[in-house]
Coordinates of C-alpha atoms and ligand atoms in Angstrom, one line a residue:
Chain A
M358 CA 54.0 9.3 16.6
S359 CA 52.9 9.1 19.8
I360 CA 50.1 11.7 20.8
T361 CA 47.5 10.8 23.7
I362 CA 44.1 12.1 22.8
Q363 CA 41.7 13.4 24.8
P364 CA 38.2 11.9 23.3
A365 CA 35.0 13.5 23.5
V366 CA 33.6 10.5 25.1
R367 CA 34.6 8.4 27.7
V368 CA 35.0 5.0 27.5
E369 CA 34.0 2.4 30.1
T370 CA 36.9 1.0 31.3
K371 CA 35.3 -1.8 33.2
R372 CA 34.8 -3.9 29.8
Q373 CA 35.3 -7.0 29.4
P374 CA 38.3 -7.2 27.0
L375 CA 37.2 -8.8 23.5
P376 CA 38.4 -12.2 23.0
P377 CA 41.2 -12.2 19.8
R378 CA 39.4 -11.2 16.7
E379 CA 40.2 -14.8 14.8
R380 CA 38.5 -16.8 17.7
L381 CA 35.4 -14.7 17.1
E382 CA 32.9 -16.1 14.5
R383 CA 32.3 -13.8 11.4
I384 CA 28.7 -13.3 10.4
F385 CA 29.0 -11.0 7.8
N386 CA 31.6 -10.6 5.1
I387 CA 31.2 -7.3 3.6
D388 CA 33.8 -7.2 0.6
G389 CA 34.2 -4.6 -1.7
V390 CA 30.7 -3.1 -1.3
D391 CA 29.5 0.0 -3.5
A392 CA 26.0 1.0 -3.2
L393 CA 24.8 3.7 -5.9
Y394 CA 21.2 5.5 -6.4
G395 CA 20.7 6.2 -9.6
G396 CA 23.9 5.8 -10.4
K397 CA 25.6 7.8 -8.4
P398 CA 27.4 6.4 -5.4
A399 CA 26.8 6.8 -1.7
I400 CA 29.3 4.5 -0.7
K401 CA 32.4 3.1 -2.0
D402 CA 34.3 0.3 -1.4
V403 CA 33.4 -0.9 1.8
T404 CA 35.1 -3.6 3.5
M405 CA 34.6 -5.2 7.1
D406 CA 33.7 -8.3 8.9
V407 CA 30.7 -8.1 11.5
Y408 CA 31.0 -10.4 14.5
K409 CA 28.6 -12.7 16.0
N410 CA 27.4 -11.8 19.1
L411 CA 29.0 -8.6 19.2
V412 CA 27.4 -4.9 19.4
T413 CA 28.6 -3.3 16.0
A414 CA 28.3 0.3 15.9
I415 CA 28.2 2.7 13.0
I416 CA 28.9 6.4 13.5
G417 CA 30.2 9.2 11.2
P418 CA 28.8 12.4 10.4
S419 CA 25.0 12.8 8.5
G420 CA 24.8 11.9 4.6
C421 CA 27.9 9.5 5.1
G422 CA 25.9 6.1 3.9
K423 CA 25.3 4.9 7.5
S424 CA 21.8 4.2 7.1
T425 CA 22.4 3.1 3.2
F426 CA 25.0 0.6 4.4
I427 CA 22.8 -0.9 7.1
R428 CA 20.1 -1.3 4.7
C429 CA 21.9 -3.0 2.3
L430 CA 22.9 -5.9 4.8
N431 CA 19.1 -7.3 4.6
R432 CA 18.1 -6.0 1.3
M433 CA 15.3 -3.5 2.4
N434 CA 17.3 -0.9 -0.5
D435 CA 15.7 -3.3 -2.9
L436 CA 12.8 -1.1 -2.5
I437 CA 14.2 2.0 -3.8
P438 CA 13.8 2.6 -7.4
G439 CA 17.3 3.0 -9.0
F440 CA 19.3 1.0 -6.4
T441 CA 22.0 -0.6 -7.2
L442 CA 25.0 -2.4 -5.2
T443 CA 28.1 -3.8 -6.6
G444 CA 30.6 -5.9 -4.2
T445 CA 29.5 -8.9 -2.3
I446 CA 27.8 -9.2 1.3
R447 CA 28.3 -12.9 2.7
Y448 CA 26.0 -14.1 5.3
H449 CA 27.3 -16.7 7.2
G450 CA 29.2 -17.5 4.1
Q451 CA 26.4 -17.1 1.6
D452 CA 26.2 -14.2 -0.7
I453 CA 22.8 -12.2 -0.4
T454 CA 23.3 -9.4 -2.7
G455 CA 22.9 -11.7 -6.1
N456 CA 19.2 -11.5 -8.0
D457 CA 18.6 -15.0 -7.5
V458 CA 18.8 -14.6 -3.7
D459 CA 15.1 -14.4 -2.1
P460 CA 15.4 -10.9 0.1
V461 CA 12.3 -12.1 2.1
A462 CA 14.2 -14.7 3.2
V463 CA 17.4 -12.7 4.2
R464 CA 15.0 -10.4 6.0
R465 CA 13.5 -13.3 7.6
H466 CA 16.7 -13.7 9.2
I467 CA 18.3 -10.1 9.4
G468 CA 15.4 -7.7 11.6
M469 CA 15.0 -4.1 11.1
V470 CA 14.4 -1.1 13.4
F471 CA 13.8 1.7 12.1
Q472 CA 14.7 5.5 13.4
R473 CA 11.4 6.4 13.4
P474 CA 8.9 4.3 15.5
N475 CA 6.5 2.6 13.2
P476 CA 3.8 0.5 14.5
F477 CA 1.1 -1.1 12.9
P478 CA -2.1 0.2 13.1
K479 CA -3.0 -2.7 15.5
S480 CA -3.3 -3.3 19.3
I481 CA -0.1 -3.6 21.3
Y482 CA 0.0 -7.4 21.4
D483 CA -0.8 -7.9 17.7
N484 CA 1.9 -6.1 17.1
V485 CA 4.1 -8.5 18.3
A486 CA 1.9 -11.4 17.6
W487 CA 0.7 -10.2 14.0
G488 CA 4.3 -11.4 12.5
L489 CA 4.9 -14.8 14.6
K490 CA 1.4 -15.8 13.3
V491 CA 2.2 -14.6 9.6
L492 CA 5.6 -16.5 9.6
G493 CA 3.8 -19.6 10.7
M494 CA 5.1 -19.5 14.6
K495 CA 1.8 -20.0 16.2
D496 CA 2.7 -22.4 19.1
G497 CA 2.6 -20.5 22.3
L498 CA 2.0 -17.5 20.7
A499 CA 0.9 -15.4 24.0
D500 CA 4.0 -16.8 25.4
R501 CA 6.4 -15.4 22.7
V502 CA 4.6 -11.9 22.9
E503 CA 5.1 -11.7 26.5
R504 CA 8.7 -13.1 26.2
A505 CA 9.5 -10.7 23.4
L506 CA 7.9 -8.0 25.3
T507 CA 9.9 -8.6 28.7
Q508 CA 12.7 -8.6 26.4
A509 CA 12.5 -4.8 25.2
A510 CA 11.8 -4.2 28.8
L511 CA 8.0 -3.0 27.9
W512 CA 6.1 -5.6 29.3
D513 CA 5.6 -4.5 32.8
E514 CA 4.4 -0.8 31.2
V515 CA 2.0 -2.6 28.7
K516 CA 0.7 -6.0 30.3
D517 CA -2.7 -4.5 31.5
R518 CA -3.6 -3.0 28.1
L519 CA -2.3 -5.6 25.6
K520 CA -5.6 -4.8 23.6
A521 CA -5.1 -1.1 23.3
S522 CA -3.9 0.5 20.3
A523 CA -0.1 0.8 19.7
L524 CA -0.4 4.3 18.6
S525 CA -1.6 5.2 22.3
L526 CA 1.6 4.6 23.5
S527 CA 4.6 7.5 23.8
G528 CA 7.3 7.2 21.3
G529 CA 9.8 5.6 23.4
Q530 CA 7.2 2.7 24.0
Q531 CA 6.5 2.5 20.1
Q532 CA 10.3 2.3 19.6
R533 CA 10.7 -0.5 22.4
L534 CA 7.5 -2.6 20.7
C535 CA 9.0 -2.2 17.3
I536 CA 12.3 -3.7 18.8
A537 CA 10.2 -6.6 20.7
R538 CA 8.2 -7.2 17.2
A539 CA 11.6 -7.3 15.8
I540 CA 13.2 -10.0 18.0
A541 CA 9.8 -11.8 18.7
V542 CA 10.3 -13.7 15.4
E543 CA 13.9 -14.6 16.5
P544 CA 15.9 -13.1 13.7
D545 CA 19.8 -14.2 13.9
V546 CA 20.6 -10.3 13.4
V547 CA 18.8 -7.1 14.4
L548 CA 19.6 -4.1 12.6
M549 CA 19.3 -0.8 14.3
D550 CA 19.1 2.6 12.2
E551 CA 19.4 5.3 15.1
P552 CA 16.7 3.5 17.3
A553 CA 17.1 6.2 20.2
S554 CA 17.1 9.3 18.0
A555 CA 13.6 10.3 18.8
L556 CA 13.6 9.1 22.9
D557 CA 14.5 10.5 26.0
P558 CA 17.5 9.1 28.1
I559 CA 15.6 6.9 30.1
A560 CA 14.2 5.1 27.3
T561 CA 17.3 5.1 25.5
A562 CA 19.1 3.8 28.7
A563 CA 16.5 0.9 28.4
I564 CA 16.9 0.6 24.6
E565 CA 21.2 0.2 25.2
Q566 CA 20.6 -1.9 28.4
L567 CA 18.7 -4.5 26.4
M568 CA 21.2 -4.6 23.5
T569 CA 23.5 -5.7 26.3
D570 CA 21.4 -7.9 27.9
L571 CA 20.5 -9.8 24.7
K572 CA 23.8 -10.0 22.6
G573 CA 24.4 -13.7 23.8
E574 CA 21.1 -14.6 21.5
Y575 CA 21.2 -12.0 18.5
T576 CA 24.1 -9.8 16.5
F577 CA 23.5 -6.5 16.6
V578 CA 24.4 -3.9 14.1
I579 CA 23.3 0.1 15.6
V580 CA 24.0 3.1 13.6
T581 CA 24.0 6.1 15.8
H582 CA 24.8 9.8 16.0
N583 CA 25.6 9.7 19.6
M584 CA 29.1 8.7 20.0
Q585 CA 28.1 8.3 23.8
Q586 CA 25.8 5.8 22.8
A587 CA 28.4 3.9 20.8
A588 CA 30.8 4.1 23.6
R589 CA 28.7 2.3 26.0
V590 CA 27.1 -0.4 24.1
A591 CA 29.6 -1.4 21.1
D592 CA 31.7 -3.9 21.1
M593 CA 33.2 -2.9 17.6
T594 CA 32.8 0.5 16.2
A595 CA 33.0 1.6 12.7
F596 CA 33.5 5.2 11.7
F597 CA 32.1 6.5 8.0
S598 CA 33.4 9.6 6.4
I599 CA 32.1 11.7 3.6
S600 CA 35.3 12.0 0.6
R601 CA 35.6 13.7 -2.1
G602 CA 35.9 12.0 -6.1
D603 CA 37.8 13.1 -8.6
E604 CA 35.3 15.4 -10.1
G605 CA 34.4 16.9 -6.6
E606 CA 31.2 14.1 -5.9
R607 CA 30.2 13.3 -2.4
Y608 CA 30.3 9.7 -1.5
G609 CA 31.0 7.6 2.1
E610 CA 33.6 5.6 2.6
L611 CA 34.9 3.3 5.6
V612 CA 37.7 5.2 7.4
E613 CA 38.1 2.9 10.3
Y614 CA 37.0 -0.1 12.0
D615 CA 38.3 -1.4 15.3
A616 CA 37.0 -2.6 18.6
T617 CA 35.5 0.4 20.1
Q618 CA 38.0 0.8 23.3
K619 CA 40.6 1.6 20.6
M620 CA 38.5 3.4 18.5
F621 CA 37.8 6.4 21.1
T622 CA 41.2 6.2 22.9
A623 CA 43.9 5.2 20.0
P624 CA 42.4 5.7 16.8
S625 CA 44.9 4.9 13.9
D626 CA 43.2 7.6 11.5
T627 CA 43.3 11.2 12.1
R628 CA 39.9 11.5 10.8
T629 CA 38.4 9.2 13.5
E630 CA 40.5 11.3 16.0
D631 CA 38.8 14.5 14.6
Y632 CA 35.5 13.1 15.0
V633 CA 35.6 11.3 18.3
T634 CA 37.2 14.1 20.0
G635 CA 34.4 16.7 18.4
R636 CA 36.9 18.6 16.1
F637 CA 35.4 17.4 12.9
G638 CA 33.1 20.1 11.0
Chain B
M1253 CA 15.9 50.6 8.0
S1254 CA 16.3 48.5 11.2
T1255 CA 18.1 45.4 11.4
H1256 CA 16.2 43.9 14.1
G1257 CA 13.4 42.6 11.5
I1258 CA 10.2 43.8 11.7
T1259 CA 9.7 48.1 12.0
R1260 CA 7.4 50.4 13.0
A1261 CA 7.3 51.4 9.3
D1262 CA 6.6 47.8 8.5
M1263 CA 3.5 47.5 10.7
H1264 CA 1.8 50.6 9.4
A1265 CA 2.6 50.2 5.7
V1266 CA 1.1 52.6 3.3
N1267 CA -0.5 50.7 1.3
L1268 CA -2.4 48.6 4.4
P1269 CA -5.7 49.6 3.2
R1270 CA -5.4 49.0 -0.5
R1271 CA -4.0 45.7 1.1
R1272 CA -7.0 45.3 3.0
A1273 CA -9.5 46.5 0.5
L1274 CA -8.1 43.8 -2.0
N1275 CA -8.6 41.3 0.5
R1276 CA -12.2 42.1 0.9
L1277 CA -12.6 42.1 -2.7
M1278 CA -11.1 38.5 -3.3
E1279 CA -13.4 37.4 -0.3
V1280 CA -16.2 38.5 -1.7
L1281 CA -15.6 37.2 -5.1
A1282 CA -14.7 33.4 -4.0
W1283 CA -17.9 33.9 -1.5
L1284 CA -20.0 34.7 -4.7
A1285 CA -18.4 31.9 -7.1
A1286 CA -19.4 29.6 -3.9
A1287 CA -23.1 31.2 -3.7
V1288 CA -23.5 30.7 -7.4
A1289 CA -22.7 27.0 -7.5
I1290 CA -25.1 26.5 -4.3
G1291 CA -27.7 28.4 -6.1
F1292 CA -27.6 26.1 -9.3
L1293 CA -28.0 23.0 -6.9
V1294 CA -30.8 24.2 -5.0
L1295 CA -32.7 25.7 -8.3
I1296 CA -32.3 22.2 -10.2
V1297 CA -33.6 20.5 -6.8
W1298 CA -36.4 22.8 -6.6
S1299 CA -37.4 22.8 -10.0
V1300 CA -37.2 18.8 -10.6
A1301 CA -39.0 18.4 -6.8
R1302 CA -41.9 21.3 -7.8
K1303 CA -42.6 19.5 -11.2
G1304 CA -42.3 15.9 -10.1
A1305 CA -44.4 16.7 -6.5
S1306 CA -47.6 15.3 -7.9
E1307 CA -46.4 12.3 -8.9
L1308 CA -44.2 11.3 -5.9
N1309 CA -45.5 8.4 -4.4
L1310 CA -45.0 4.8 -3.1
A1311 CA -46.2 3.7 -6.5
L1312 CA -43.7 5.7 -8.3
I1313 CA -41.2 2.2 -7.1
T1314 CA -43.6 0.0 -6.4
K1315 CA -45.6 -0.1 -9.6
T1316 CA -45.4 -1.3 -13.2
P1317 CA -46.2 1.0 -15.9
A1318 CA -50.0 0.3 -16.6
T1319 CA -49.5 0.0 -20.3
G1320 CA -47.1 1.3 -22.9
F1321 CA -45.3 4.7 -22.3
F1322 CA -47.0 6.5 -24.9
T1323 CA -50.6 6.0 -24.2
S1324 CA -52.1 6.3 -20.8
G1325 CA -50.2 7.1 -17.4
S1326 CA -51.0 5.2 -14.2
G1327 CA -49.0 3.3 -12.4
G1328 CA -45.2 3.7 -11.7
L1329 CA -41.9 2.8 -12.8
A1330 CA -40.7 0.2 -10.6
N1331 CA -39.2 -2.2 -14.0
A1332 CA -36.8 0.9 -14.5
F1333 CA -35.5 1.0 -10.4
A1334 CA -35.1 -2.7 -10.3
G1335 CA -33.3 -2.6 -13.4
T1336 CA -30.8 0.5 -12.4
L1337 CA -30.4 -1.6 -9.4
V1338 CA -29.1 -4.7 -10.9
I1339 CA -27.0 -3.1 -13.9
V1340 CA -25.3 -1.0 -11.3
G1341 CA -25.1 -3.6 -8.6
I1342 CA -23.2 -5.6 -11.4
A1343 CA -21.2 -3.2 -12.5
T1344 CA -20.0 -2.2 -9.0
L1345 CA -19.0 -5.5 -8.8
M1346 CA -17.0 -5.5 -12.1
A1347 CA -15.2 -2.4 -11.6
L1348 CA -14.4 -2.7 -7.8
P1349 CA -12.1 -5.0 -7.9
T1350 CA -10.5 -4.3 -11.0
G1351 CA -10.3 -1.0 -9.9
I1352 CA -8.6 -2.1 -6.3
L1353 CA -6.2 -4.2 -8.2
V1354 CA -5.1 -1.7 -10.7
A1355 CA -4.4 0.9 -7.9
L1356 CA -2.4 -1.8 -6.2
Y1357 CA -0.4 -2.5 -9.4
L1358 CA 0.1 1.1 -9.6
T1359 CA 1.3 1.6 -6.5
E1360 CA 3.1 -1.4 -5.0
F1361 CA 4.6 -3.1 -8.1
A1362 CA 4.6 -1.5 -11.7
P1363 CA 8.1 0.3 -12.5
P1364 CA 8.2 3.9 -13.0
S1365 CA 7.3 3.7 -16.5
V1366 CA 4.7 1.1 -16.7
R1367 CA 3.0 3.5 -13.6
N1368 CA 3.0 6.7 -15.8
I1369 CA 1.4 4.6 -18.7
V1370 CA -1.3 3.2 -17.2
S1371 CA -1.7 6.4 -15.0
L1372 CA -2.2 8.3 -18.4
S1373 CA -4.8 5.5 -19.8
L1374 CA -6.9 5.8 -16.7
D1375 CA -7.0 9.7 -16.9
V1376 CA -7.7 9.5 -20.6
L1377 CA -10.5 6.4 -20.1
N1378 CA -11.8 8.9 -17.2
G1379 CA -12.4 11.4 -20.0
V1380 CA -14.0 9.8 -22.7
P1381 CA -17.5 10.6 -23.1
A1382 CA -20.4 8.3 -22.0
I1383 CA -21.4 7.8 -25.6
V1384 CA -18.6 6.9 -26.8
I1385 CA -18.1 4.0 -24.2
G1386 CA -22.0 3.3 -25.2
I1387 CA -21.1 2.9 -28.8
F1388 CA -17.9 0.6 -27.9
V1389 CA -19.8 -1.7 -25.6
Y1390 CA -22.3 -1.7 -28.5
G1391 CA -20.0 -3.4 -31.6
L1392 CA -18.3 -5.4 -29.0
F1393 CA -21.6 -7.1 -27.5
V1394 CA -24.8 -5.7 -28.3
L1395 CA -24.3 -6.1 -32.4
G1396 CA -25.3 -9.6 -33.3
H1397 CA -25.9 -10.8 -29.4
G1398 CA -28.9 -8.2 -28.7
Q1399 CA -29.1 -6.0 -25.9
S1400 CA -28.6 -7.2 -22.3
G1401 CA -28.4 -6.1 -18.3
Y1402 CA -24.4 -7.3 -18.6
A1403 CA -23.7 -5.1 -21.7
A1404 CA -24.7 -2.4 -20.1
S1405 CA -23.2 -3.5 -16.6
F1406 CA -20.2 -3.4 -18.7
A1407 CA -20.7 -0.3 -20.0
L1408 CA -21.1 1.2 -16.8
A1409 CA -18.0 -0.7 -15.2
C1410 CA -15.8 1.2 -18.2
I1411 CA -17.0 4.5 -16.9
M1412 CA -16.5 3.6 -12.9
L1413 CA -13.1 1.7 -13.2
P1414 CA -10.7 5.2 -13.4
L1415 CA -12.9 6.7 -11.0
V1416 CA -12.5 3.6 -8.6
A1417 CA -8.9 3.1 -9.2
R1418 CA -7.9 7.2 -8.9
S1419 CA -9.4 7.3 -5.3
T1420 CA -7.9 3.8 -4.1
I1421 CA -4.3 5.4 -5.7
E1422 CA -4.8 8.2 -3.9
V1423 CA -5.6 6.6 -0.5
L1424 CA -2.6 4.0 -1.4
L1425 CA -0.2 6.7 -1.6
L1426 CA -1.1 8.0 1.7
V1427 CA 0.0 5.0 3.9
P1428 CA 3.5 5.5 5.0
R1429 CA 6.4 3.8 3.6
A1430 CA 7.8 3.1 7.2
L1431 CA 4.4 0.8 7.3
R1432 CA 5.0 -1.5 4.5
E1433 CA 9.1 -1.8 5.5
A1434 CA 7.8 -2.3 9.3
S1435 CA 6.4 -5.2 7.6
L1436 CA 9.0 -6.2 5.2
A1437 CA 11.7 -6.1 7.5
L1438 CA 10.0 -9.0 9.6
G1439 CA 10.5 -11.2 6.3
V1440 CA 6.8 -11.2 5.3
A1441 CA 6.4 -11.3 1.9
R1442 CA 5.5 -8.3 -0.3
W1443 CA 1.8 -9.4 -1.4
R1444 CA 1.6 -10.4 2.2
T1445 CA 2.6 -7.2 3.3
T1446 CA 0.1 -5.4 0.7
L1447 CA -3.2 -7.2 1.5
S1448 CA -2.7 -7.2 5.4
I1449 CA -0.9 -4.0 6.1
V1450 CA -1.4 -1.6 3.4
L1451 CA -4.5 -2.4 1.8
P1452 CA -7.0 -2.5 5.3
Q1453 CA -5.4 0.8 5.6
T1454 CA -7.5 2.2 2.6
I1455 CA -10.6 0.7 3.0
G1456 CA -12.6 3.8 3.7
G1457 CA -10.8 5.7 0.8
I1458 CA -12.0 2.5 -1.6
I1459 CA -15.5 2.9 -0.2
T1460 CA -15.6 6.3 -0.3
G1461 CA -14.6 6.3 -4.4
T1462 CA -16.8 3.4 -5.0
V1463 CA -19.7 5.5 -3.5
L1464 CA -19.1 8.4 -5.9
A1465 CA -18.6 6.1 -8.9
V1466 CA -22.1 4.9 -8.3
A1467 CA -23.6 8.0 -7.8
R1468 CA -22.0 9.1 -11.1
V1469 CA -23.2 6.1 -13.2
A1470 CA -26.6 5.7 -11.5
G1471 CA -27.5 8.7 -13.7
E1472 CA -25.9 7.6 -17.0
T1473 CA -28.1 7.7 -19.8
A1474 CA -26.2 7.3 -23.3
P1475 CA -24.5 4.3 -22.6
L1476 CA -27.7 2.4 -21.4
L1477 CA -29.9 3.7 -24.8
F1478 CA -27.1 1.5 -27.1
T1479 CA -27.0 -1.6 -24.7
S1480 CA -30.4 -2.0 -22.5
S1481 CA -33.3 0.4 -23.7
L1482 CA -35.3 -1.8 -25.8
V1483 CA -37.9 -3.1 -23.1
G1484 CA -41.2 -4.0 -21.7
T1485 CA -43.1 -2.9 -18.6
Q1486 CA -42.6 -5.9 -16.4
V1487 CA -40.3 -5.8 -13.7
H1488 CA -37.0 -8.0 -14.7
W1489 CA -34.5 -9.0 -12.7
N1490 CA -32.3 -11.3 -15.0
P1491 CA -29.3 -9.1 -16.6
H1492 CA -29.3 -11.7 -19.6
H1493 CA -31.9 -9.7 -21.2
A1494 CA -32.5 -5.9 -21.4
L1495 CA -33.4 -4.1 -18.3
Q1496 CA -35.7 -1.0 -18.1
T1497 CA -33.7 1.7 -16.1
V1498 CA -34.3 5.2 -14.4
P1499 CA -32.6 7.6 -16.8
V1500 CA -33.9 5.6 -19.9
A1501 CA -36.9 5.6 -18.0
I1502 CA -36.5 9.5 -17.8
F1503 CA -35.7 9.9 -21.1
E1504 CA -38.3 8.0 -23.1
L1505 CA -41.1 9.7 -20.4
S1506 CA -40.1 12.8 -21.8
E1507 CA -40.9 12.6 -25.0
S1508 CA -44.2 11.3 -24.2
A1509 CA -47.3 13.5 -25.2
D1510 CA -48.7 13.4 -22.1
P1511 CA -48.3 15.5 -19.3
Q1512 CA -48.5 13.3 -16.9
D1513 CA -45.7 11.5 -17.8
H1514 CA -43.6 14.5 -18.1
A1515 CA -44.5 15.3 -14.2
R1516 CA -43.8 11.3 -13.9
A1517 CA -40.4 11.3 -15.8
W1518 CA -39.6 14.7 -12.8
A1519 CA -40.4 12.6 -10.1
A1520 CA -38.2 9.6 -11.1
A1521 CA -35.6 12.5 -11.5
L1522 CA -36.1 13.5 -8.3
V1523 CA -35.6 9.9 -6.9
L1524 CA -32.4 9.7 -8.9
L1525 CA -31.2 13.2 -7.6
L1526 CA -32.1 12.3 -4.1
F1527 CA -30.0 9.1 -4.1
I1528 CA -27.2 10.8 -5.6
L1529 CA -27.5 13.8 -2.9
L1530 CA -27.8 11.3 -0.4
T1531 CA -24.8 8.8 -1.7
S1532 CA -22.1 11.7 -2.5
L1533 CA -23.0 13.2 1.1
T1534 CA -22.1 9.4 2.5
A1535 CA -19.1 9.2 0.4
R1536 CA -18.1 12.7 2.0
W1537 CA -18.7 11.7 5.3
L1538 CA -16.6 8.6 4.7
A1539 CA -13.8 10.3 3.6
T1540 CA -13.2 12.7 6.4
R1541 CA -13.9 10.1 9.1
N1542 CA -11.2 7.8 7.1
R1543 CA -8.8 11.0 6.6
S1544 CA -8.5 11.8 10.2
K1545 CA -7.9 7.9 10.7
L1546 CA -5.3 7.6 8.7
S1547 CA -3.4 10.9 9.9
A1548 CA -3.8 9.3 13.2
S1549 CA -2.1 6.1 12.4
R1550 CA 1.3 8.2 11.3
Ligands
ATP260 N1 16.4 7.0 -1.7 C1 17.8 8.0 -1.8 N2 17.6 8.2 -3.4 C2 18.7 8.8 -3.6 N3 19.7 9.2 -2.8 C3 19.9 8.9 -1.5 C4 18.3 8.0 -0.9 N4 18.7 7.8 0.3 C5 20.2 8.2 0.9 N5 20.7 9.1 -0.6 C6 21.6 9.8 -0.7 O1 22.7 8.9 0.2 C7 24.0 9.6 0.8 C8 24.0 8.5 1.9 O2 22.3 8.9 2.6 P1 22.1 7.9 4.0 O3 20.9 8.2 4.3 O4 22.9 6.5 3.9 O5 23.4 8.6 5.1 P2 23.4 8.6 6.8 O6 24.7 8.4 7.1 O7 22.3 7.4 7.2 O8 22.8 10.0 7.4 P3 22.1 10.7 8.4 O9 23.2 10.4 9.5 O10 21.5 11.9 8.5 O11 20.9 9.4 8.6 C9 22.7 11.2 0.9 O12 23.8 11.5 0.0 C10 21.7 10.9 0.5 O13 21.4 12.2 -0.2
MG261 MG1 20.4 7.7 8.5

């Protein structure tokens, strides 16, 4: 059956085509992952690979487990009492889910930017510099701070008031500061959980631009509610949806994962199609 | 009934006068209760001040008692003020770090089951009468070793610990989880996050709690009777020995036959009262300042 679908979102067509999948380096191999809160599954049986130096978007309805999933990738859920995970998540071939793995070391390589900006109550400069100092990256500290702020498209706005409190910045500036803080410590992967949900279109565009500019150096995984955003920045898109188990319990599962272009123009699952055409719910 | 929300009838409800009267009555009752509380405080301060005024002078804190307590009454209570300073100071040094560590363990590291047990223990400890703590410390340190300033400090520290821990826990819980996650997501260790990011947010609250605890124990008498009451009249600073303290001195002077001793007890009580009042006000001031700072950082 071949029907032409009308996606709710126009996908940029000038995008460079992705190289064949097998030529891409895999940074995460996620295999059969179930994530449970207090024994209740939030996501079930997620299997997918995340490719190096691409932007991967996670989309799906509210409550389908996007945040849960992305927080599994840097062991952030460890902080939640009663959280358990089964299955394997291999990062550069190494399983990072085990009890013998040091979550601090994992997070050292896999940074995160949160939905709500959460700068430290320190100066703008110290927000970026503190992590560097604590992690022993003290050589050329000022240069590193400047570089990170420049990469996060914030330098010009703050260069004259680096000593001012980070809390005096606008929400969008704070979020870009958080991005600068995350990339300053030179992680390998940057996870972003709806980084633009509280931002205006200009700040959102700045963040999208920086992902496009920096993906040669980093690998981005971004959760977003905004399908236009996924279509604009992501090379690969994963669609999560809510399913019901035998006893009517709700859990999230990965429905489809493919190149963004394909996801938005010719998805193979009708649920994806319904979602991207806006027919969902 | 109209379907468009509020109607004229709603706004001019028949029972409006009754509701207004009830409101007014509750207001008056609340006001009266507050007035009674303040009234008592004023009454206490005023009567203490009136009875102690004749002996309230610099000599009270600079001179030692001229002779034994039960004979004549010139001189001051310098030995008692010095002893209270030493004993409360050491008690604070004991209770402050312990209280902070307990609070940190409870909020940052303890699994929920342990948290409940420790939390309950703090509440119980907070409710233990001071005299029971006095007897406990007496049995622990004083029997066989004799009284000492250290024993007294330890007893007071037992009273301070739950107060310091509770107020520290309260401010720790106010620190947003997002702030902890921000640091952890950088790959910073848990202990480092706690020390460098979480704890600095709570300094104001910890100081407030400590000041309140100091105010509370500075006037404690019962535990000191067991641990540091067999004293001479000279100023001592060495906590290896029993030290005179203000509350115990007040207690002893009040049992004296000499009316001038009574006046001196009242004067000492006034100084103690003013000290407690002042520290409580400082604590209150610090607390408001800290709270506004914390809510600004959210
Ligand atoms: N700390 C928690 N404790 C218990 N259950 C949780 C917790 N966090 C999330 N859940 C549950 O897990 C499921 C997935 O939540 P999650 O936050 O991952 O969804 P999401 O896709 O990120 O939603 P949104 O788009 O609204 O952010 C939900 O049913 C939620 O109730
Ligand atoms: Mg979410």
